[in-house]
mmCIF file of C-alpha atoms in Angstrom:
data_model
loop_
_atom_site.group_PDB
_atom_site.id
_atom_site.type_symbol
_atom_site.label_atom_id
_atom_site.label_comp_id
_atom_site.label_asym_id
_atom_site.label_seq_id
_atom_site.Cartn_x
_atom_site.Cartn_y
_atom_site.Cartn_z
ATOM 1 C CA HIS C 1452 181.434 66.971 26.940
ATOM 2 C CA ARG C 1453 181.797 70.299 27.063
ATOM 3 C CA PHE C 1454 179.977 73.321 25.593
ATOM 4 C CA GLU C 1455 182.576 76.546 24.350
ATOM 5 C CA THR C 1456 181.264 79.971 23.702
ATOM 6 C CA SER C 1457 184.016 81.975 21.531
ATOM 7 C CA LEU C 1458 184.358 85.343 20.475
ATOM 8 C CA SER C 1459 186.251 86.039 17.295
ATOM 9 C CA VAL C 1460 187.712 88.849 14.605
ATOM 10 C CA SER C 1461 187.997 89.602 10.966
ATOM 11 C CA GLY C 1462 189.802 92.214 9.411
ATOM 12 C CA ARG C 1463 193.036 94.187 10.986
ATOM 13 C CA ILE C 1464 193.676 96.390 13.462
ATOM 14 C CA ASN C 1465 194.285 100.235 12.350
ATOM 15 C CA GLY C 1466 195.591 102.045 15.685
ATOM 16 C CA SER C 1467 192.547 101.274 17.570
ATOM 17 C CA VAL C 1468 190.146 100.708 15.645
ATOM 18 C CA LEU C 1469 189.328 97.317 13.998
ATOM 19 C CA GLU C 1470 188.891 96.908 10.779
ATOM 20 C CA GLY C 1471 186.464 94.081 10.472
ATOM 21 C CA ASP C 1472 183.490 91.817 12.675
ATOM 22 C CA LEU C 1473 182.868 90.843 15.616
ATOM 23 C CA VAL C 1474 181.982 87.060 16.100
ATOM 24 C CA LEU C 1475 179.859 85.906 19.320
ATOM 25 C CA GLN C 1476 178.933 82.155 18.830
ATOM 26 C CA GLY C 1477 177.380 80.060 21.144
ATOM 27 C CA ASN C 1478 177.254 76.316 21.249
ATOM 28 C CA GLY C 1479 175.123 75.593 24.072
ATOM 29 C CA ASP C 1480 176.660 76.863 27.581
ATOM 30 C CA VAL C 1481 173.319 78.203 29.237
ATOM 31 C CA GLU C 1482 175.230 79.356 32.585
ATOM 32 C CA LEU C 1483 177.316 81.786 30.640
ATOM 33 C CA ASP C 1484 177.929 84.437 33.157
ATOM 34 C CA LEU C 1485 178.628 88.486 33.264
ATOM 35 C CA ASN C 1486 181.617 87.521 34.824
ATOM 36 C CA ASP C 1487 182.900 85.334 30.937
ATOM 37 C CA LEU C 1488 181.370 88.796 29.178
ATOM 38 C CA MET C 1489 183.550 90.747 31.205
ATOM 39 C CA ARG C 1490 186.676 88.358 30.315
ATOM 40 C CA MET C 1491 186.283 88.489 26.772
ATOM 41 C CA GLY C 1492 185.746 92.680 26.758
ATOM 42 C CA LEU C 1493 189.111 92.625 28.748
ATOM 43 C CA ALA C 1494 190.813 90.667 25.561
ATOM 44 C CA LEU C 1495 189.380 93.702 22.970
ATOM 45 C CA ARG C 1496 191.208 96.223 25.372
ATOM 46 C CA GLU C 1497 194.260 94.261 25.791
ATOM 47 C CA LEU C 1498 194.384 93.807 21.909
ATOM 48 C CA GLY C 1499 194.482 98.055 21.512
ATOM 49 C CA ILE C 1500 190.591 97.464 20.215
ATOM 50 C CA ARG C 1501 188.790 100.875 21.334
ATOM 51 C CA LYS C 1502 186.213 100.744 18.100
ATOM 52 C CA ALA C 1503 184.899 97.968 15.635
ATOM 53 C CA SER C 1504 184.251 99.907 12.770
ATOM 54 C CA GLY C 1505 182.610 96.581 11.068
ATOM 55 C CA ARG C 1506 179.457 93.953 12.346
ATOM 56 C CA LEU C 1507 179.233 92.381 15.778
ATOM 57 C CA LEU C 1508 177.925 89.336 15.015
ATOM 58 C CA ILE C 1509 175.699 86.412 16.566
ATOM 59 C CA ARG C 1510 176.198 82.631 15.498
ATOM 60 C CA ASP C 1511 173.817 80.892 17.328
ATOM 61 C CA ASN C 1512 172.672 78.262 15.348
ATOM 62 C CA ALA C 1513 174.075 75.303 16.382
ATOM 63 C CA PHE C 1514 170.967 73.847 17.345
ATOM 64 C CA LEU C 1515 167.475 75.139 17.657
ATOM 65 C CA ARG C 1516 166.502 78.544 18.605
ATOM 66 C CA VAL C 1517 162.995 79.296 20.442
ATOM 67 C CA ASN C 1518 161.518 82.247 22.281
ATOM 68 C CA GLU C 1519 159.931 80.371 24.899
ATOM 69 C CA ILE C 1520 159.463 76.563 25.958
ATOM 70 C CA ASN C 1521 155.920 76.889 26.512
ATOM 71 C CA ALA C 1522 153.081 79.634 24.119
ATOM 72 C CA ASP C 1523 150.353 78.121 26.907
ATOM 73 C CA GLN C 1524 152.889 79.235 30.630
ATOM 74 C CA PRO C 1525 152.632 82.604 32.088
ATOM 75 C CA LEU C 1526 154.083 85.559 30.028
ATOM 76 C CA ASP C 1527 156.091 86.493 32.764
ATOM 77 C CA ALA C 1528 157.092 83.088 34.182
ATOM 78 C CA PRO C 1529 160.991 83.143 34.411
ATOM 79 C CA TYR C 1530 161.186 79.174 34.042
ATOM 80 C CA ASN C 1531 159.938 79.761 30.412
ATOM 81 C CA ALA C 1532 162.217 81.880 29.049
ATOM 82 C CA GLY C 1533 163.911 81.574 25.544
ATOM 83 C CA VAL C 1534 166.612 78.474 24.705
ATOM 84 C CA GLY C 1535 169.397 78.664 22.809
ATOM 85 C CA PRO C 1536 172.840 78.139 21.510
ATOM 86 C CA LEU C 1537 174.117 81.578 23.312
ATOM 87 C CA SER C 1538 172.567 82.157 26.572
ATOM 88 C CA LEU C 1539 173.242 84.118 29.115
ATOM 89 C CA ALA C 1540 172.579 83.174 33.295
ATOM 90 C CA PHE C 1541 169.715 80.637 32.255
ATOM 91 C CA GLY C 1542 168.216 83.362 30.016
ATOM 92 C CA ARG C 1543 166.430 85.402 32.777
ATOM 93 C CA VAL C 1544 166.938 89.130 34.468
ATOM 94 C CA THR C 1545 165.877 90.000 37.550
ATOM 95 C CA LEU C 1546 164.071 93.524 37.332
ATOM 96 C CA ARG C 1547 163.837 95.859 40.375
ATOM 97 C CA VAL C 1548 162.195 99.552 41.494
ATOM 98 C CA HIS C 1549 164.295 102.053 42.038
ATOM 99 C CA ARG C 1550 163.513 104.091 45.062
ATOM 100 C CA ASN C 1551 161.756 107.026 42.977
ATOM 101 C CA GLY C 1552 159.379 104.120 41.079
ATOM 102 C CA SER C 1553 161.118 103.506 38.095
ATOM 103 C CA VAL C 1554 161.898 100.008 37.103
ATOM 104 C CA TYR C 1555 164.946 98.564 35.707
ATOM 105 C CA THR C 1556 166.938 95.202 35.477
ATOM 106 C CA ASN C 1557 170.275 93.343 35.947
ATOM 107 C CA PRO C 1558 171.517 92.695 33.817
ATOM 108 C CA GLU C 1559 170.241 95.136 31.471
ATOM 109 C CA LEU C 1560 167.417 94.369 29.251
ATOM 110 C CA ILE C 1561 166.429 96.342 25.709
ATOM 111 C CA GLU C 1562 163.200 93.657 25.163
ATOM 112 C CA ARG C 1563 160.091 95.891 25.983
ATOM 113 C CA GLY C 1564 157.514 92.848 26.148
ATOM 114 C CA PRO C 1565 154.548 91.433 27.730
ATOM 115 C CA ALA C 1566 156.671 90.042 30.648
ATOM 116 C CA TRP C 1567 158.432 93.577 31.118
ATOM 117 C CA ARG C 1568 155.179 95.009 31.631
ATOM 118 C CA ILE C 1569 153.372 92.833 34.131
ATOM 119 C CA ALA C 1570 156.181 92.292 35.937
ATOM 120 C CA SER C 1571 157.120 95.873 36.004
ATOM 121 C CA SER C 1572 152.898 96.922 37.503
ATOM 122 C CA VAL C 1573 153.708 94.868 40.907
ATOM 123 C CA ASN C 1574 156.071 96.872 41.662
ATOM 124 C CA ARG C 1575 158.504 94.278 43.350
ATOM 125 C CA ALA C 1576 161.796 92.987 42.598
ATOM 126 C CA ARG C 1577 161.134 89.395 40.975
ATOM 127 C CA ASP C 1578 163.204 87.600 37.875
ATOM 128 C CA ILE C 1579 161.749 88.066 34.312
ATOM 129 C CA PRO C 1580 162.494 85.600 31.456
ATOM 130 C CA VAL C 1581 164.489 86.842 28.293
ATOM 131 C CA ARG C 1582 162.898 85.646 24.896
ATOM 132 C CA ASP C 1583 165.264 86.475 22.401
ATOM 133 C CA VAL C 1584 169.192 84.925 24.228
ATOM 134 C CA GLY C 1585 171.127 85.291 22.081
ATOM 135 C CA MET C 1586 170.812 89.004 21.476
ATOM 136 C CA HIS C 1587 170.139 89.655 24.509
ATOM 137 C CA THR C 1588 173.917 88.056 25.635
ATOM 138 C CA ALA C 1589 175.351 90.019 22.842
ATOM 139 C CA LEU C 1590 173.821 93.102 24.092
ATOM 140 C CA SER C 1591 175.288 92.714 27.301
ATOM 141 C CA LEU C 1592 178.502 92.264 25.600
ATOM 142 C CA ARG C 1593 178.356 95.317 23.837
ATOM 143 C CA ARG C 1594 177.788 97.454 27.565
ATOM 144 C CA ILE C 1595 180.573 95.849 29.274
ATOM 145 C CA ALA C 1596 182.501 96.712 26.426
ATOM 146 C CA SER C 1597 181.094 99.961 26.385
ATOM 147 C CA GLU C 1598 181.958 100.492 30.075
ATOM 148 C CA LEU C 1599 185.749 99.222 29.547
ATOM 149 C CA GLY C 1600 186.033 102.417 26.552
ATOM 150 C CA ILE C 1601 185.308 100.295 23.421
ATOM 151 C CA GLU C 1602 182.256 101.047 20.907
ATOM 152 C CA LEU C 1603 181.103 97.911 19.662
ATOM 153 C CA PRO C 1604 178.166 98.266 16.911
ATOM 154 C CA MET C 1605 174.993 96.967 17.293
ATOM 155 C CA PRO C 1606 174.837 92.843 17.289
ATOM 156 C CA GLN C 1607 172.881 91.259 14.232
ATOM 157 C CA ARG C 1608 172.800 87.702 12.798
ATOM 158 C CA GLY C 1609 174.165 86.948 9.366
ATOM 159 C CA ILE C 1610 176.744 84.933 8.285
ATOM 160 C CA PRO C 1611 180.498 85.834 9.459
ATOM 161 C CA PRO C 1612 183.618 86.260 7.457
ATOM 162 C CA ALA C 1613 185.582 83.004 5.899
ATOM 163 C CA GLN C 1614 188.668 84.083 7.710
ATOM 164 C CA MET C 1615 188.250 84.305 11.769
ATOM 165 C CA ARG C 1616 190.937 84.218 14.631
ATOM 166 C CA GLU C 1617 189.734 83.047 17.801
ATOM 167 C CA ILE C 1618 190.286 85.169 20.816
ATOM 168 C CA VAL C 1619 188.664 84.047 23.728
ATOM 169 C CA THR C 1620 186.814 80.856 24.095
ATOM 170 C CA ILE C 1621 185.128 79.728 27.662
ATOM 171 C CA GLN C 1622 184.315 76.489 28.055
ATOM 172 C CA SER C 1623 181.223 75.124 29.775
ATOM 173 C CA LYS C 1624 181.356 72.679 32.998
ATOM 174 C CA SER C 1625 181.508 69.570 31.720
ATOM 175 C CA LEU C 1626 177.929 68.227 31.111
ATOM 176 C CA VAL C 1627 177.758 65.616 33.902
ATOM 177 C CA ASP C 1628 178.279 68.788 36.164
ATOM 178 C CA MET C 1629 175.664 70.414 34.181
ATOM 179 C CA ILE C 1630 173.143 67.429 34.258
ATOM 180 C CA GLU C 1631 173.871 67.216 37.929
ATOM 181 C CA GLY C 1632 172.607 70.806 38.667
ATOM 182 C CA MET C 1633 169.961 70.676 36.357
ATOM 183 C CA MET C 1634 168.388 67.756 38.268
ATOM 184 C CA ILE C 1635 169.250 70.069 41.942
ATOM 185 C CA TYR C 1636 167.879 72.594 40.554
ATOM 186 C CA SER C 1637 164.875 71.847 38.551
ATOM 187 C CA ASN C 1638 166.487 73.882 35.863
ATOM 188 C CA ASN C 1639 164.557 74.003 32.328
ATOM 189 C CA GLN C 1640 167.234 75.556 30.781
ATOM 190 C CA LEU C 1641 169.222 73.396 31.232
ATOM 191 C CA ALA C 1642 167.008 70.954 30.142
ATOM 192 C CA GLU C 1643 165.828 72.029 27.532
ATOM 193 C CA THR C 1644 169.490 73.493 26.310
ATOM 194 C CA ILE C 1645 171.355 69.438 26.852
ATOM 195 C CA GLY C 1646 168.121 68.044 25.336
ATOM 196 C CA LEU C 1647 168.337 70.194 22.153
ATOM 197 C CA ALA C 1648 172.287 69.858 21.787
ATOM 198 C CA THR C 1649 171.938 65.810 22.285
ATOM 199 C CA ALA C 1650 169.126 65.285 19.430
ATOM 200 C CA LYS C 1651 170.642 67.874 17.022
ATOM 201 C CA MET C 1652 174.207 65.466 17.060
ATOM 202 C CA LEU C 1653 171.500 62.024 16.764
ATOM 203 C CA GLN C 1654 169.361 63.601 13.893
ATOM 204 C CA PRO C 1655 170.105 67.019 12.325
ATOM 205 C CA GLY C 1656 167.206 68.685 11.094
ATOM 206 C CA SER C 1657 164.961 68.726 13.969
ATOM 207 C CA GLN C 1658 161.823 71.833 13.641
ATOM 208 C CA SER C 1659 161.007 72.182 17.282
ATOM 209 C CA LEU C 1660 160.911 70.962 20.832
ATOM 210 C CA ALA C 1661 158.455 68.162 20.302
ATOM 211 C CA GLU C 1662 160.782 66.642 17.455
ATOM 212 C CA SER C 1663 163.478 67.301 19.448
ATOM 213 C CA SER C 1664 162.304 65.373 22.282
ATOM 214 C CA ALA C 1665 161.067 62.678 20.301
ATOM 215 C CA VAL C 1666 164.258 62.320 18.846
ATOM 216 C CA LEU C 1667 165.964 61.211 22.609
ATOM 217 C CA TRP C 1668 163.030 59.120 23.461
ATOM 218 C CA ASN C 1669 163.229 57.320 20.496
ATOM 219 C CA GLU C 1670 166.778 57.014 20.990
ATOM 220 C CA LEU C 1671 166.063 55.817 24.797
ATOM 221 C CA VAL C 1672 163.111 53.340 24.636
ATOM 222 C CA PRO C 1673 164.735 50.120 23.385
ATOM 223 C CA ARG C 1674 167.553 50.392 26.454
ATOM 224 C CA LEU C 1675 164.629 51.117 29.039
ATOM 225 C CA PRO C 1676 163.184 47.958 31.440
ATOM 226 C CA GLU C 1677 160.104 46.432 29.663
ATOM 227 C CA THR C 1678 157.597 48.622 30.982
ATOM 228 C CA ASP C 1679 153.885 49.123 29.041
ATOM 229 C CA TRP C 1680 154.502 53.056 27.710
ATOM 230 C CA GLN C 1681 151.298 53.604 26.539
ATOM 231 C CA GLY C 1682 150.202 56.940 27.297
ATOM 232 C CA PHE C 1683 153.066 58.665 28.033
ATOM 233 C CA ASN C 1684 153.504 61.732 26.635
ATOM 234 C CA ILE C 1685 156.723 64.326 26.050
ATOM 235 C CA THR C 1686 156.391 67.705 23.482
ATOM 236 C CA ASN C 1687 159.971 68.748 25.512
ATOM 237 C CA HIS C 1688 163.007 68.289 27.376
ATOM 238 C CA SER C 1689 161.416 69.857 30.678
ATOM 239 C CA GLY C 1690 158.492 67.947 30.800
ATOM 240 C CA LEU C 1691 156.872 71.828 31.177
ATOM 241 C CA ASP C 1692 153.364 71.021 29.537
ATOM 242 C CA SER C 1693 150.066 70.130 30.979
ATOM 243 C CA ASN C 1694 149.695 67.944 28.545
ATOM 244 C CA ALA C 1695 152.529 65.865 29.193
ATOM 245 C CA ARG C 1696 151.956 62.181 30.697
ATOM 246 C CA ALA C 1697 153.403 60.073 32.461
ATOM 247 C CA THR C 1698 152.761 57.153 35.511
ATOM 248 C CA PRO C 1699 154.332 56.348 38.102
ATOM 249 C CA ALA C 1700 155.500 52.939 37.300
ATOM 250 C CA GLN C 1701 157.204 54.964 33.757
ATOM 251 C CA LEU C 1702 159.116 56.943 35.962
ATOM 252 C CA ALA C 1703 160.042 53.542 37.674
ATOM 253 C CA ALA C 1704 161.738 52.366 34.521
ATOM 254 C CA LEU C 1705 163.636 55.493 34.047
ATOM 255 C CA LEU C 1706 165.181 55.422 37.303
ATOM 256 C CA GLU C 1707 165.606 51.533 37.262
ATOM 257 C CA TYR C 1708 167.983 52.624 33.523
ATOM 258 C CA GLY C 1709 169.373 55.488 35.930
ATOM 259 C CA LEU C 1710 170.381 53.705 38.817
ATOM 260 C CA ALA C 1711 172.211 50.830 36.691
ATOM 261 C CA HIS C 1712 173.778 52.453 34.241
ATOM 262 C CA HIS C 1713 174.275 56.154 34.721
ATOM 263 C CA HIS C 1714 174.517 56.049 39.002
ATOM 264 C CA LEU C 1715 171.298 58.998 39.424
ATOM 265 C CA PRO C 1716 170.857 59.205 42.947
ATOM 266 C CA TYR C 1717 174.180 61.631 43.464
ATOM 267 C CA MET C 1718 172.832 63.666 40.762
ATOM 268 C CA LEU C 1719 169.137 64.326 42.389
ATOM 269 C CA PRO C 1720 168.978 66.554 45.245
ATOM 270 C CA ALA C 1721 168.819 64.883 48.954
ATOM 271 C CA ASN C 1722 166.100 65.886 51.406
ATOM 272 C CA ALA C 1723 167.287 68.006 54.276
ATOM 273 C CA TRP C 1724 170.435 69.270 52.158
ATOM 274 C CA SER C 1725 170.496 70.366 48.417
ATOM 275 C CA GLY C 1726 168.394 72.036 45.671
ATOM 276 C CA SER C 1727 164.787 71.166 45.254
ATOM 277 C CA LEU C 1728 164.604 69.047 48.630
ATOM 278 C CA SER C 1729 166.753 71.414 51.289
ATOM 279 C CA ARG C 1730 164.224 72.219 53.050
ATOM 280 C CA ARG C 1731 161.794 69.248 53.340
ATOM 281 C CA LEU C 1732 161.884 66.415 55.559
ATOM 282 C CA VAL C 1733 164.768 68.309 58.071
ATOM 283 C CA GLU C 1734 163.992 65.454 61.108
ATOM 284 C CA LYS C 1735 167.179 64.291 62.708
ATOM 285 C CA GLY C 1736 166.795 60.231 61.624
ATOM 286 C CA ARG C 1737 165.572 60.862 58.329
ATOM 287 C CA LEU C 1738 168.087 63.141 56.473
ATOM 288 C CA GLN C 1739 169.351 62.358 53.152
ATOM 289 C CA ARG C 1740 166.964 59.450 53.141
ATOM 290 C CA VAL C 1741 165.688 60.490 50.247
ATOM 291 C CA TRP C 1742 167.531 61.462 46.547
ATOM 292 C CA ALA C 1743 164.712 62.174 44.274
ATOM 293 C CA LYS C 1744 163.757 65.070 41.772
ATOM 294 C CA THR C 1745 160.926 67.364 41.918
ATOM 295 C CA GLY C 1746 158.657 68.487 39.049
ATOM 296 C CA SER C 1747 155.419 70.847 39.006
ATOM 297 C CA ILE C 1748 153.077 73.031 36.760
ATOM 298 C CA ASP C 1749 150.712 74.269 38.407
ATOM 299 C CA PHE C 1750 148.004 71.534 40.148
ATOM 300 C CA ALA C 1751 150.107 68.843 39.240
ATOM 301 C CA THR C 1752 153.114 67.655 41.565
ATOM 302 C CA ALA C 1753 155.305 64.811 41.484
ATOM 303 C CA LEU C 1754 158.849 63.684 43.052
ATOM 304 C CA ALA C 1755 160.395 60.610 41.664
ATOM 305 C CA GLY C 1756 163.145 58.755 43.029
ATOM 306 C CA TYR C 1757 165.558 56.649 45.261
ATOM 307 C CA LEU C 1758 164.931 55.992 49.195
ATOM 308 C CA LEU C 1759 167.197 54.451 51.659
ATOM 309 C CA PRO C 1760 164.508 53.072 54.237
ATOM 310 C CA LYS C 1761 165.936 52.404 58.054
ATOM 311 C CA THR C 1762 165.733 49.073 57.087
ATOM 312 C CA GLY C 1763 168.095 48.875 54.680
ATOM 313 C CA GLY C 1764 167.982 48.586 50.969
ATOM 314 C CA LEU C 1765 167.692 51.186 47.993
ATOM 315 C CA TRP C 1766 163.676 51.703 47.596
ATOM 316 C CA LEU C 1767 162.714 53.061 43.604
ATOM 317 C CA PHE C 1768 159.568 55.046 43.831
ATOM 318 C CA ALA C 1769 157.809 57.373 42.211
ATOM 319 C CA ILE C 1770 154.711 60.036 43.340
ATOM 320 C CA ILE C 1771 152.324 62.279 41.137
ATOM 321 C CA SER C 1772 149.682 64.116 41.774
ATOM 322 C CA ASP C 1773 146.794 66.477 40.117
ATOM 323 C CA ASP C 1774 143.938 68.205 40.392
ATOM 324 C CA PRO C 1775 142.792 67.946 36.686
ATOM 325 C CA GLU C 1776 139.237 70.278 37.345
ATOM 326 C CA ARG C 1777 141.206 73.089 38.815
ATOM 327 C CA ARG C 1778 144.062 72.605 35.847
ATOM 328 C CA ALA C 1779 140.977 73.455 33.345
ATOM 329 C CA VAL C 1780 139.850 76.373 34.529
ATOM 330 C CA TYR C 1781 143.293 77.560 34.654
ATOM 331 C CA ASP C 1782 143.992 76.234 31.018
ATOM 332 C CA ALA C 1783 141.183 78.261 30.228
ATOM 333 C CA MET C 1784 141.985 81.483 31.439
ATOM 334 C CA THR C 1785 143.969 83.628 28.797
ATOM 335 C CA ASP C 1786 145.864 85.141 31.227
ATOM 336 C CA PRO C 1787 145.837 83.084 35.226
ATOM 337 C CA GLY C 1788 145.953 86.159 37.407
ATOM 338 C CA THR C 1789 147.405 86.228 40.875
ATOM 339 C CA GLU C 1790 144.256 84.952 42.856
ATOM 340 C CA ILE C 1791 144.482 81.300 40.795
ATOM 341 C CA ARG C 1792 148.372 81.375 40.907
ATOM 342 C CA LYS C 1793 148.156 81.731 44.978
ATOM 343 C CA GLU C 1794 145.517 78.770 44.988
ATOM 344 C CA SER C 1795 147.800 76.991 43.042
ATOM 345 C CA ARG C 1796 150.622 76.896 44.856
ATOM 346 C CA ARG C 1797 148.645 76.893 48.357
ATOM 347 C CA TRP C 1798 147.506 72.917 46.341
ATOM 348 C CA GLU C 1799 151.407 72.609 46.527
ATOM 349 C CA ARG C 1800 152.035 73.105 49.494
ATOM 350 C CA ASP C 1801 149.455 71.368 50.855
ATOM 351 C CA ILE C 1802 150.116 68.236 48.023
ATOM 352 C CA LYS C 1803 153.872 68.397 49.284
ATOM 353 C CA ALA C 1804 153.588 68.151 52.620
ATOM 354 C CA GLN C 1805 150.810 64.696 51.898
ATOM 355 C CA HIS C 1806 153.848 63.073 50.005
ATOM 356 C CA ASP C 1807 156.214 63.993 52.483
ATOM 357 C CA VAL C 1808 154.055 61.571 55.007
ATOM 358 C CA ILE C 1809 154.025 58.909 52.576
ATOM 359 C CA LEU C 1810 157.872 58.998 52.631
ATOM 360 C CA ARG C 1811 158.384 59.241 56.591
ATOM 361 C CA ARG C 1812 156.144 55.876 56.316
ATOM 362 C CA TRP C 1813 158.308 54.459 53.741
ATOM 363 C CA MET C 1814 161.781 55.145 55.349
ATOM 364 C CA ARG C 1815 160.278 53.260 58.581
ATOM 365 C CA GLY C 1816 160.049 50.388 56.052
ATOM 366 C CA VAL C 1817 156.555 50.459 55.782
ATOM 367 C CA PHE C 1818 154.427 50.760 52.981
#
């Protein structure tokens, strides 16, 4: 499967004016990029269009659209951006500081919400989340078109005309390739988008991320090895929730199913080589012996996957560590400040170092 993003037109071209609407429709390609929008702008230019007198319509209703994954996360967390069928560059922009002290974003972000205010006060370059990812994508297309000499109206959501003709259709990577990227870089927007689109196909009508994730879980659990699933809890597709719960044995059951049915190890980061494990366990003799998925929120971190011991074979493993007391302090804060975030990062570094000690022992074939 590949997700398609399209630009369509209605009406007729009178001279250099499109007397009709433009419709930008997304279906789940979260990796849509600026070069794709440039391709759309060039297609308009090639048709001789220099102005559109109708509407620029956004169609992003292929599945549920949300402005954030989890409301309890920090307001400026780039991993908690909005999710929807129409999105640009993982729903984040880079905020930069000009030499005169002013701040700007690349690409330009029209939103001026809490993320902008918090990030712009820090006075350093950083990524910030986009909330309305569909509107941001359409505004970015409008800006590129303007720079090509094409005047487009402000984008809006609405019902398109019955008669439309597509002028550009952009296909995403294959679904398998997108999942591999999701695993290697631990990308929440990919996880949520793929999950939402899949749940919509299985059971239309989900009204929340929790309902949508339950649809997928109910589809999957009958296929899993016999396991005690008591206490297991998921509320979205990325796991970005301090209320999420799983045991190592439950994760191991997922790993067993993934190995048996989908060759899962090749989709995961490899130590000393790729993604979130590229800088871990880099010593000679230990290279690419761990193929595993990382997962972290403040004061909780996990690693689950496959290990190749020197004694031969393929082991499944899952390690989960957390600090409930410190997490409770974090959750009690309306807006967690710099100090506790730094503390959380130090804690995570120390715990990952402990995990690596365990992994080195397992590589020797020792429990």
